[in-house]
Short mmCIF file of C-alpha atoms in Angstrom, two decimals:
data_model
loop_
_atom_site.label_atom_id
_atom_site.label_comp_id
_atom_site.label_asym_id
_atom_site.label_seq_id
_atom_site.Cartn_x
_atom_site.Cartn_y
_atom_site.Cartn_z
CA MET A 489 -0.05 -0.27 0.14
CA LEU A 490 1.15 3.63 -0.37
CA GLN A 491 3.90 5.00 1.81
CA ILE A 492 4.93 8.44 1.88
CA ASP A 493 8.84 9.35 2.16
CA THR A 494 8.25 13.33 3.26
CA GLU A 495 12.25 13.33 2.84
CA LYS A 496 11.53 13.34 -0.87
CA SER A 497 8.52 15.54 -0.73
CA ASP A 498 10.42 18.63 -2.24
CA THR A 499 11.26 16.50 -5.81
CA LEU A 500 7.86 15.08 -5.84
CA ASP A 501 6.13 18.49 -5.23
CA THR A 502 8.25 19.71 -8.09
CA LYS A 503 7.87 16.50 -10.66
CA ALA A 504 3.99 16.85 -10.07
CA CYS A 505 3.86 20.40 -10.49
CA ASP A 506 5.64 20.30 -13.59
CA LEU A 507 3.74 17.76 -14.79
CA ALA A 508 0.32 18.96 -13.53
CA SER A 509 1.09 22.20 -15.36
CA GLN A 510 1.87 20.68 -18.73
CA GLN A 511 -1.22 18.28 -18.95
CA PRO A 512 -4.36 19.78 -16.93
CA ASP A 513 -6.41 16.68 -17.82
CA ILE A 514 -3.97 14.41 -15.41
CA ALA A 515 -3.98 17.23 -12.87
CA GLN A 516 -7.98 17.07 -13.15
CA GLY A 517 -7.58 13.44 -12.39
CA SER A 518 -9.19 11.74 -15.82
CA ALA A 519 -5.88 9.79 -16.12
CA TRP A 520 -6.96 7.52 -13.34
CA ASP A 521 -10.74 7.23 -14.14
CA CYS A 522 -10.07 3.50 -14.95
CA GLY A 523 -10.34 2.89 -11.29
CA GLU A 524 -13.75 4.57 -11.23
CA PHE A 525 -15.25 1.80 -13.68
CA SER A 526 -14.57 -1.06 -11.29
CA LEU A 527 -16.01 0.90 -8.48
CA MET A 528 -19.34 1.53 -10.54
CA GLY A 529 -19.79 -2.21 -11.73
CA THR A 530 -19.23 -3.69 -8.22
CA TYR A 531 -21.45 -1.16 -6.65
CA LEU A 532 -24.24 -1.99 -9.60
CA ILE A 533 -23.73 -5.60 -8.53
CA GLN A 534 -24.24 -5.42 -4.76
CA PHE A 535 -26.94 -3.72 -4.93
CA VAL A 536 -28.77 -6.00 -7.53
CA ASP A 537 -27.63 -8.71 -5.39
CA LYS A 538 -29.20 -7.81 -1.87
CA THR A 539 -32.22 -6.07 -2.84
CA CYS A 540 -33.36 -8.70 -5.80
CA ILE A 541 -34.94 -10.43 -3.18
CA SER A 542 -37.64 -8.00 -3.30
CA TYR A 543 -38.22 -9.12 -7.34
CA ALA A 544 -38.30 -12.59 -5.94
CA ALA A 545 -41.02 -11.57 -3.39
CA LEU A 546 -42.88 -10.32 -6.53
CA TRP A 547 -42.54 -13.68 -8.39
CA GLY A 548 -44.24 -16.04 -5.49
CA MET A 549 -41.06 -16.27 -2.94
CA LYS A 550 -43.81 -15.67 -0.09
CA GLN A 551 -45.98 -18.42 -1.19
CA GLU A 552 -43.17 -20.99 -2.09
CA ALA A 553 -41.38 -20.50 0.66
CA HIS A 554 -44.63 -20.36 3.16
CA LEU A 555 -43.79 -17.23 4.51
CA VAL A 556 -46.49 -16.04 6.89
CA GLY A 557 -47.14 -12.37 9.00
CA ASP A 558 -43.71 -10.18 9.11
CA GLN A 559 -41.05 -12.97 7.93
CA TYR A 560 -40.57 -11.16 4.62
CA SER A 561 -40.01 -7.87 6.72
CA TRP A 562 -37.31 -9.87 8.76
CA LEU A 563 -35.75 -11.51 5.63
CA THR A 564 -34.93 -7.85 4.84
CA THR A 565 -34.21 -7.05 8.62
CA ILE A 566 -31.84 -9.77 9.04
CA PHE A 567 -29.44 -8.60 6.01
CA TYR A 568 -28.88 -5.47 7.73
CA LEU A 569 -27.89 -7.53 11.22
CA GLY A 570 -25.69 -9.08 9.26
CA TYR A 571 -24.03 -6.21 7.94
CA LEU A 572 -24.09 -4.57 11.32
CA VAL A 573 -21.77 -7.57 13.04
CA GLY A 574 -19.53 -7.65 9.71
CA GLU A 575 -19.07 -3.74 9.34
CA PHE A 576 -16.35 -3.03 12.02
CA PRO A 577 -14.50 -6.00 11.72
CA MET A 578 -14.17 -5.20 8.02
CA ASN A 579 -12.95 -1.47 8.47
CA VAL A 580 -10.24 -2.77 10.70
CA LEU A 581 -9.49 -5.55 8.10
CA PHE A 582 -8.99 -3.00 5.21
CA GLN A 583 -6.52 -0.97 7.55
CA LYS A 584 -4.23 -3.90 7.86
CA VAL A 585 -4.28 -5.81 4.25
CA HIS A 586 -4.61 -5.30 0.64
CA ILE A 587 -8.25 -3.54 0.46
CA THR A 588 -9.11 -4.21 -3.20
CA ARG A 589 -8.09 -8.14 -3.02
CA SER A 590 -9.93 -8.29 0.11
CA CYS A 591 -12.97 -6.56 -1.14
CA GLY A 592 -12.83 -8.50 -4.72
CA THR A 593 -12.57 -11.76 -2.37
CA LEU A 594 -15.49 -10.98 -0.30
CA MET A 595 -17.46 -10.43 -3.78
CA PHE A 596 -16.72 -13.86 -4.58
CA LEU A 597 -17.95 -15.22 -1.45
CA TRP A 598 -21.26 -13.24 -1.85
CA GLY A 599 -21.99 -14.27 -4.90
CA ALA A 600 -21.42 -17.87 -4.02
CA VAL A 601 -23.70 -17.28 -0.75
CA LEU A 602 -26.25 -15.59 -3.33
CA LEU A 603 -26.49 -19.08 -5.43
CA CYS A 604 -27.29 -20.93 -2.00
CA MET A 605 -30.20 -18.19 -1.76
CA ALA A 606 -32.22 -20.26 -4.37
CA ALA A 607 -31.30 -23.75 -2.74
CA ALA A 608 -33.36 -22.41 0.46
CA ASP A 609 -37.00 -22.64 0.70
CA ASN A 610 -38.30 -22.08 3.81
CA PHE A 611 -37.76 -19.11 6.30
CA SER A 612 -34.90 -20.51 8.82
CA GLY A 613 -33.13 -21.14 5.75
CA LEU A 614 -33.50 -17.49 3.50
CA MET A 615 -32.78 -16.06 7.00
CA ALA A 616 -29.72 -17.50 7.67
CA VAL A 617 -28.28 -16.84 3.80
CA ARG A 618 -29.46 -13.67 3.99
CA PHE A 619 -27.65 -12.94 7.44
CA PHE A 620 -24.27 -14.51 6.01
CA LEU A 621 -24.81 -12.04 2.76
CA GLY A 622 -25.38 -8.60 4.95
CA VAL A 623 -22.03 -10.04 6.69
CA LEU A 624 -19.96 -10.39 3.45
CA GLU A 625 -21.45 -7.12 1.68
CA SER A 626 -20.83 -4.88 4.49
CA GLY A 627 -17.23 -4.33 3.15
CA VAL A 628 -18.16 -2.93 0.12
CA SER A 629 -18.96 0.89 0.79
CA PRO A 630 -16.24 1.31 3.69
CA CYS A 631 -13.69 0.05 0.95
CA PHE A 632 -15.21 2.21 -1.71
CA VAL A 633 -15.20 5.73 0.79
CA GLN A 634 -11.87 5.02 1.64
CA LEU A 635 -10.56 4.45 -2.26
CA THR A 636 -12.43 7.80 -2.75
CA SER A 637 -10.75 9.73 -0.53
CA MET A 638 -7.24 8.63 -1.57
CA PHE A 639 -7.84 8.62 -5.01
CA TYR A 640 -9.41 12.05 -5.72
CA LYS A 641 -9.33 15.80 -4.00
CA ARG A 642 -11.99 16.92 -1.75
CA ASN A 643 -13.72 19.05 -4.26
CA GLU A 644 -13.71 16.01 -6.63
CA GLN A 645 -14.99 13.31 -4.25
CA PRO A 646 -18.99 14.46 -4.31
CA LEU A 647 -19.32 13.91 -7.96
CA ARG A 648 -16.93 10.78 -8.07
CA THR A 649 -18.82 9.20 -4.57
CA GLY A 650 -21.97 9.94 -6.45
CA ILE A 651 -20.82 8.25 -9.66
CA TRP A 652 -20.47 5.05 -7.93
CA PHE A 653 -23.35 5.25 -5.74
CA SER A 654 -25.52 6.17 -8.72
CA MET A 655 -25.31 2.43 -9.98
CA ASN A 656 -28.00 1.57 -7.32
CA GLY A 657 -30.42 3.69 -9.50
CA ILE A 658 -28.85 2.22 -12.51
CA ALA A 659 -29.03 -1.46 -11.07
CA GLN A 660 -32.95 -0.43 -10.31
CA VAL A 661 -32.96 -0.48 -13.89
CA VAL A 662 -31.31 -3.01 -14.76
CA GLY A 663 -32.97 -5.31 -11.99
CA GLY A 664 -36.49 -4.41 -13.56
CA ILE A 665 -35.90 -5.35 -16.97
CA VAL A 666 -34.24 -8.90 -15.49
CA ALA A 667 -37.28 -9.27 -13.27
CA TYR A 668 -39.76 -8.66 -16.37
CA GLY A 669 -37.59 -10.92 -18.28
CA ILE A 670 -38.02 -13.43 -15.61
CA GLY A 671 -41.67 -12.77 -15.49
CA HIS A 672 -42.24 -14.74 -19.04
CA ILE A 673 -40.04 -18.03 -17.96
CA LYS A 674 -42.00 -21.07 -18.28
CA SER A 675 -39.74 -23.76 -15.86
CA ASP A 676 -40.31 -26.37 -13.21
CA ILE A 677 -37.82 -24.49 -11.43
CA PRO A 678 -40.03 -22.11 -9.34
CA VAL A 679 -39.78 -18.49 -10.73
CA TYR A 680 -38.71 -16.47 -7.69
CA LYS A 681 -35.43 -18.39 -7.94
CA PHE A 682 -33.90 -16.87 -11.09
CA PRO A 683 -33.24 -13.62 -9.51
CA PHE A 684 -30.77 -15.64 -7.13
CA LEU A 685 -29.21 -17.71 -9.88
CA ILE A 686 -28.80 -15.21 -12.19
CA PHE A 687 -27.53 -12.13 -10.29
CA GLY A 688 -25.50 -14.58 -7.88
CA SER A 689 -23.53 -16.27 -11.30
CA VAL A 690 -22.49 -12.77 -12.43
CA THR A 691 -21.25 -11.82 -9.13
CA VAL A 692 -18.77 -14.56 -8.92
CA VAL A 693 -17.45 -13.94 -12.47
CA TRP A 694 -16.99 -10.37 -11.91
CA ALA A 695 -14.91 -11.12 -8.56
CA VAL A 696 -12.10 -12.44 -10.38
CA PRO A 697 -11.06 -9.31 -12.47
CA PHE A 698 -11.91 -7.00 -9.70
CA PHE A 699 -9.29 -8.93 -7.54
CA LEU A 700 -6.64 -9.21 -9.91
CA PHE A 701 -6.74 -5.72 -11.24
CA ALA A 702 -8.22 -2.92 -9.06
CA ALA A 703 -5.77 -0.95 -7.54
CA PRO A 704 -5.72 -0.12 -3.61
CA SER A 705 -3.99 3.62 -4.21
CA PRO A 706 -2.90 5.64 -7.04
CA ALA A 707 1.12 4.45 -6.32
CA ALA A 708 -0.24 0.58 -7.02
CA ALA A 709 -2.24 1.80 -10.00
CA LYS A 710 -1.35 -0.22 -12.94
CA TRP A 711 -2.74 2.22 -15.64
CA LEU A 712 -0.64 5.01 -14.05
CA SER A 713 3.16 5.91 -15.15
CA SER A 714 5.42 6.81 -12.67
CA ALA A 715 5.36 10.34 -13.34
CA GLU A 716 1.28 9.99 -12.98
CA LYS A 717 1.60 8.32 -9.76
CA ASP A 718 3.55 11.25 -8.34
CA VAL A 719 0.90 13.81 -9.78
CA ALA A 720 -1.60 11.60 -8.12
CA ILE A 721 -0.23 11.33 -4.68
CA LYS A 722 0.44 14.95 -4.82
CA ARG A 723 -3.13 16.23 -5.25
CA VAL A 724 -4.39 14.52 -2.83
CA SER A 725 -2.14 15.87 -0.14
CA GLU A 726 -3.98 18.70 -0.63
CA ASN A 727 -6.69 17.45 1.36
CA LYS A 728 -4.62 17.26 4.54
CA THR A 729 -6.71 14.36 5.41
CA GLY A 730 -3.40 11.48 5.08
CA LEU A 731 -2.70 8.76 2.53
CA ASP A 732 -2.53 4.96 3.65
CA ASN A 733 -1.27 4.39 7.00
CA LYS A 734 -1.41 0.57 8.47
CA GLU A 735 -0.65 1.74 12.29
CA PHE A 736 -4.04 1.92 14.63
CA LYS A 737 -3.63 4.73 16.49
CA PHE A 738 -5.98 4.45 19.69
CA TYR A 739 -5.92 8.53 20.22
CA GLN A 740 -7.38 9.02 17.10
CA ALA A 741 -10.08 6.56 17.38
CA ARG A 742 -11.12 8.23 20.92
CA GLU A 743 -11.02 11.48 19.52
CA ALA A 744 -13.27 10.25 17.10
CA PHE A 745 -15.85 9.53 19.63
CA MET A 746 -15.10 13.08 21.29
CA ASP A 747 -15.88 14.68 17.97
CA PRO A 748 -19.35 16.18 17.94
CA GLN A 749 -19.47 16.05 14.17
CA VAL A 750 -19.49 12.27 14.18
CA TRP A 751 -22.13 12.23 16.71
CA ILE A 752 -24.76 14.38 14.55
CA LEU A 753 -23.62 12.30 11.42
CA ILE A 754 -24.32 9.09 13.39
CA LEU A 755 -28.00 10.13 14.08
CA PHE A 756 -28.20 12.14 10.77
CA VAL A 757 -27.81 8.35 8.74
CA ILE A 758 -29.96 6.11 11.16
CA ALA A 759 -32.58 8.78 10.05
CA ASN A 760 -32.04 9.07 6.62
CA ASN A 761 -31.45 5.42 6.19
CA ILE A 762 -34.82 4.19 8.16
CA PRO A 763 -36.44 5.25 4.69
CA ASN A 764 -34.11 3.86 2.42
CA GLY A 765 -34.68 0.13 4.63
CA GLY A 766 -38.45 0.55 3.78
CA ILE A 767 -38.25 1.60 0.19
CA SER A 768 -35.67 -0.92 -0.59
CA ALA A 769 -37.25 -3.79 0.58
CA PHE A 770 -41.37 -2.77 -0.14
CA GLY A 771 -40.76 -0.83 -3.24
CA PRO A 772 -42.18 -3.03 -5.80
CA LEU A 773 -44.92 -3.55 -3.36
CA ILE A 774 -45.48 -0.14 -2.72
CA ILE A 775 -46.25 0.78 -6.41
CA GLU A 776 -48.27 -2.61 -6.71
CA GLY A 777 -50.34 -1.33 -3.90
CA PHE A 778 -50.82 1.65 -6.08
CA GLY A 779 -53.08 -0.63 -8.29
CA TYR A 780 -50.45 -1.92 -10.84
CA SER A 781 -50.04 -5.05 -12.75
CA LYS A 782 -47.08 -7.54 -11.20
CA LEU A 783 -45.26 -6.65 -15.11
CA GLY A 784 -46.15 -3.17 -14.81
CA THR A 785 -44.81 -2.85 -11.37
CA THR A 786 -41.56 -4.33 -12.87
CA LEU A 787 -41.25 -1.42 -15.54
CA LEU A 788 -42.61 1.49 -13.13
CA GLY A 789 -40.01 0.47 -10.69
CA MET A 790 -37.67 1.80 -13.37
CA PRO A 791 -37.88 5.10 -13.27
CA PHE A 792 -37.15 5.49 -9.85
CA GLY A 793 -33.48 4.33 -10.38
CA GLY A 794 -33.08 6.66 -13.30
CA ALA A 795 -34.26 9.42 -10.96
CA GLN A 796 -31.46 8.09 -8.31
CA VAL A 797 -29.06 8.56 -10.71
CA VAL A 798 -29.70 11.99 -12.18
CA ALA A 799 -30.06 13.45 -8.56
CA LEU A 800 -27.00 11.69 -7.62
CA LEU A 801 -24.88 13.20 -10.38
CA ILE A 802 -26.11 16.52 -10.42
CA THR A 803 -25.88 17.30 -6.63
CA GLY A 804 -22.29 15.74 -7.13
CA PHE A 805 -21.37 17.84 -9.73
CA LEU A 806 -22.63 21.02 -7.82
CA ALA A 807 -21.25 19.93 -4.88
CA GLY A 808 -17.86 19.44 -6.89
CA THR A 809 -18.22 23.09 -8.35
CA ILE A 810 -19.77 25.12 -5.72
CA LYS A 811 -17.73 26.01 -2.74
CA ASN A 812 -19.59 25.36 0.51
CA CYS A 813 -22.95 24.31 -1.21
CA ARG A 814 -23.13 20.61 0.44
CA ILE A 815 -25.63 21.07 3.16
CA ILE A 816 -27.47 23.15 1.44
CA LEU A 817 -27.95 20.72 -1.35
CA MET A 818 -28.70 18.20 1.35
CA CYS A 819 -31.57 20.37 3.06
CA GLY A 820 -33.01 20.67 -0.37
CA GLY A 821 -32.95 16.76 -1.21
CA LEU A 822 -34.89 16.52 1.56
CA VAL A 823 -37.55 18.86 1.12
CA VAL A 824 -38.16 17.06 -2.54
CA ALA A 825 -38.19 13.76 -0.79
CA ILE A 826 -40.63 14.86 2.11
CA LEU A 827 -43.03 16.08 -0.52
CA GLY A 828 -42.95 13.07 -1.92
CA MET A 829 -43.91 10.94 0.73
CA SER A 830 -46.56 13.21 1.60
CA LEU A 831 -48.11 13.05 -2.03
CA MET A 832 -47.94 8.55 -1.43
CA TYR A 833 -49.74 9.36 2.32
CA ALA A 834 -52.11 12.05 1.34
CA LEU A 835 -53.62 11.15 -2.29
CA PRO A 836 -56.31 9.14 -2.65
CA GLU A 837 -55.90 5.73 -3.75
CA GLU A 838 -57.73 6.39 -7.14
CA ASN A 839 -55.10 9.08 -8.10
CA LYS A 840 -52.28 6.82 -9.14
CA ILE A 841 -50.35 8.75 -10.98
CA GLY A 842 -50.26 11.64 -8.21
CA ARG A 843 -48.88 8.56 -5.60
CA LEU A 844 -46.47 7.60 -8.41
CA LEU A 845 -44.91 10.88 -8.73
CA GLY A 846 -44.38 11.11 -5.01
CA TYR A 847 -42.87 7.92 -5.07
CA TYR A 848 -40.51 8.86 -7.64
CA LEU A 849 -39.62 12.25 -5.79
CA ALA A 850 -38.59 10.40 -3.03
CA ILE A 851 -35.35 9.49 -3.95
CA GLY A 852 -34.49 13.01 -2.85
CA PHE A 853 -33.21 11.17 0.31
CA SER A 854 -30.76 8.79 -1.08
CA ALA A 855 -28.69 11.84 -2.52
CA THR A 856 -28.77 13.34 0.88
CA TYR A 857 -26.78 10.21 2.16
CA VAL A 858 -24.45 10.13 -0.67
CA LEU A 859 -23.73 13.72 0.57
CA SER A 860 -22.67 13.25 4.06
CA LEU A 861 -20.21 10.34 2.63
CA GLY A 862 -18.44 13.08 1.21
CA LEU A 863 -18.73 14.90 4.26
CA ILE A 864 -16.68 12.05 6.04
CA GLN A 865 -14.27 12.14 3.17
CA ALA A 866 -13.76 15.88 3.54
CA ASN A 867 -13.95 16.44 7.09
CA ILE A 868 -12.65 13.54 8.79
CA ALA A 869 -8.87 13.49 8.94
CA GLY A 870 -6.43 11.00 10.52
CA ARG A 871 -6.35 7.42 8.52
CA THR A 872 -7.45 5.35 11.99
CA LYS A 873 -10.30 8.07 12.92
CA LYS A 874 -11.54 7.81 9.10
CA THR A 875 -11.79 4.35 9.78
CA VAL A 876 -13.53 4.48 12.80
CA VAL A 877 -15.85 7.12 11.92
CA THR A 878 -16.64 4.90 8.59
CA ALA A 879 -17.31 2.08 10.55
CA ALA A 880 -19.44 4.08 13.06
CA LEU A 881 -21.59 5.52 10.26
CA PHE A 882 -22.06 2.41 8.46
CA ILE A 883 -23.41 0.82 11.41
CA ALA A 884 -25.74 3.63 11.83
CA TYR A 885 -26.60 2.88 7.71
CA CYS A 886 -27.50 -0.62 9.16
CA VAL A 887 -29.31 0.56 12.03
CA GLY A 888 -31.29 2.75 10.27
CA ASN A 889 -32.22 -0.05 7.48
CA LEU A 890 -32.78 -2.47 10.43
CA ILE A 891 -35.32 -0.29 11.69
CA GLY A 892 -37.07 0.54 8.45
CA PRO A 893 -38.99 -2.81 7.06
CA GLN A 894 -40.05 -3.53 10.85
CA LEU A 895 -42.84 -0.14 10.26
CA PHE A 896 -44.19 -2.09 7.33
CA PHE A 897 -46.52 -4.30 8.51
CA GLU A 898 -48.59 -6.99 6.81
CA ARG A 899 -51.87 -5.81 8.45
CA GLU A 900 -51.52 -2.41 6.61
CA GLU A 901 -50.84 -3.77 2.95
CA PRO A 902 -50.86 -2.76 0.36
CA HIS A 903 -51.16 1.30 2.10
CA TYR A 904 -48.38 0.99 4.72
CA ARG A 905 -49.63 4.20 6.30
CA SER A 906 -47.55 3.75 9.23
CA GLY A 907 -44.42 3.35 7.36
CA PHE A 908 -44.80 6.82 5.49
CA ILE A 909 -45.52 8.81 8.56
CA ALA A 910 -42.52 7.06 10.29
CA MET A 911 -40.44 8.08 6.97
CA ILE A 912 -41.55 11.80 7.05
CA ILE A 913 -41.08 12.09 10.38
CA CYS A 914 -37.38 10.98 10.25
CA LEU A 915 -36.74 13.30 7.36
CA ALA A 916 -37.93 15.98 8.86
CA LEU A 917 -35.41 15.27 11.80
CA ASP A 918 -32.77 14.96 9.34
CA PHE A 919 -33.16 18.57 8.29
CA VAL A 920 -32.78 19.97 11.66
CA LEU A 921 -29.42 17.56 12.46
CA LEU A 922 -28.01 19.52 9.25
CA LEU A 923 -28.68 22.72 10.39
CA ILE A 924 -26.94 22.19 13.30
CA LEU A 925 -24.12 20.27 11.40
CA HIS A 926 -23.91 23.43 9.30
CA ARG A 927 -23.55 25.87 12.26
CA LEU A 928 -21.03 23.44 13.74
CA TYR A 929 -18.83 23.90 10.69
CA VAL A 930 -18.74 27.68 10.30
CA LEU A 931 -18.11 28.25 14.14
CA LYS A 932 -15.18 25.70 14.01
CA ASN A 933 -13.73 27.49 10.55
CA LYS A 934 -14.24 30.93 12.00
CA LYS A 935 -12.59 30.09 15.41
CA ARG A 936 -9.35 28.61 13.71
CA ASP A 937 -9.22 31.37 10.84
CA ALA A 938 -9.48 33.70 14.01
CA ALA A 939 -6.30 31.61 15.73
CA GLN A 940 -4.13 31.04 12.53
CA SER A 941 -4.27 35.13 11.80
CA SER A 942 -2.92 35.82 15.46
CA ILE A 943 0.19 33.27 14.91
CA GLU A 944 2.32 32.88 12.41
CA VAL A 945 1.74 29.30 11.04
CA ASN A 946 4.71 27.47 8.84
CA LEU A 947 3.02 24.57 7.45
CA ASP A 948 4.80 23.07 4.18
CA GLY A 949 3.14 21.03 1.58
CA THR A 950 3.61 17.74 3.18
CA SER A 951 1.09 18.17 6.04
CA GLY A 952 -1.56 17.07 4.21
CA LEU A 953 1.09 13.44 3.68
CA THR A 954 1.26 13.33 7.49
CA ASP A 955 -1.21 10.84 9.60
CA LEU A 956 -2.84 14.22 11.20
CA THR A 957 -6.41 14.09 12.40
CA ASP A 958 -8.67 17.47 11.46
CA MET A 959 -8.42 18.45 15.38
CA GLU A 960 -4.39 18.38 15.32
CA ASN A 961 -3.96 20.24 11.92
CA PRO A 962 -4.10 23.89 12.44
CA SER A 963 -4.66 24.38 8.55
CA PHE A 964 -7.66 21.59 8.21
CA ARG A 965 -11.08 24.07 7.15
CA TYR A 966 -14.18 21.83 7.21
CA VAL A 967 -16.15 21.75 4.21
CA VAL A 968 -19.60 23.11 4.73
#
């Protein structure tokens, strides 16, 4: 993994700056976009794999596996319980071993586990397989957050994160197309098993090239020349968040839990992912409840994915282009999502189109979650601190997704009014938390500006390569 020799930093700075001035495309990061494609493909696959159970439910899994009561909700919840169990160990693992090869191995294993879903034909078997699927998938998002922060500058990270996260939307389009095709299959094998067989096989195959070719850092990127690697290292040093360091520093872990921004973000992520858990598990069933056929439901779910892609790319671009607008964009996304949830809840049953429009607008909350990942990348410095905070935030992600499906009660099918009320309340809470976080960042930056103007600070360009936390580095400023 990447090691920085600060004694050579002057030479590196000179070479990097010269090359960057001669080749502006390299300076902007386009030369190592090869790595982005591996993240995009993997994120698409992991989302399809964890949500294809909703297509199985649409095509008869609940009947064939003899699921009763809220057992389907528990099949969704148990995935995130496994995710919760695996989250912290995966983050620690990624700090100590080859991060992309570890991720490739996990991918191969969860593809094999997904194939086993086709062999499970009762509630207990499905629960066991879903639990292990959650454990194995728990490493993907933390891995990608760390990779993005090591490859891209702070102003580039929102769009880059938005690009690979938008594959969730593409996955819904792809999943909808495949589910529509599955609906036409005539076979002795129960139709609900085909999503597991198809998507599990694709995952196992994709894991092999990812394991072999995905790079854990700019210094290890095989598609970069030696000079381009120097540029890459110099560029990310400007983030002042440090680069790769295998030592686990306990003082940084302690600082993470003493930092108020971390606790605000934890509460934000929990509240934000309660709607995500509900929509991910019950999306097709919600659309069917509007009065559409099963085949029609598979097609009408695809624009939701398309809307997610558009929302993520637009907000990611704006966050990287306009200085200090991230929290404002997040608040805007929440307003759109609350409007959508309110339409689904309040409109009469006969207004199918209006309720469907509300479903599409609800995707606004997804963009706010992605931008919150950008805040972690930009505003948390120190490798151990970032590792701990990333783990804590994805544990919060699990908690929200654990709660979400439990708020959709079978007795309220197909309207799920309690679920809609809970989602509206959670998003309103998120709005308040963002206002508090914005104020906190502004005050911290003003305090540091005042302190720095009163003393002479001598920091060279290597400060961004050292493993200082955001609290330790006096030149660090929080992105708002």
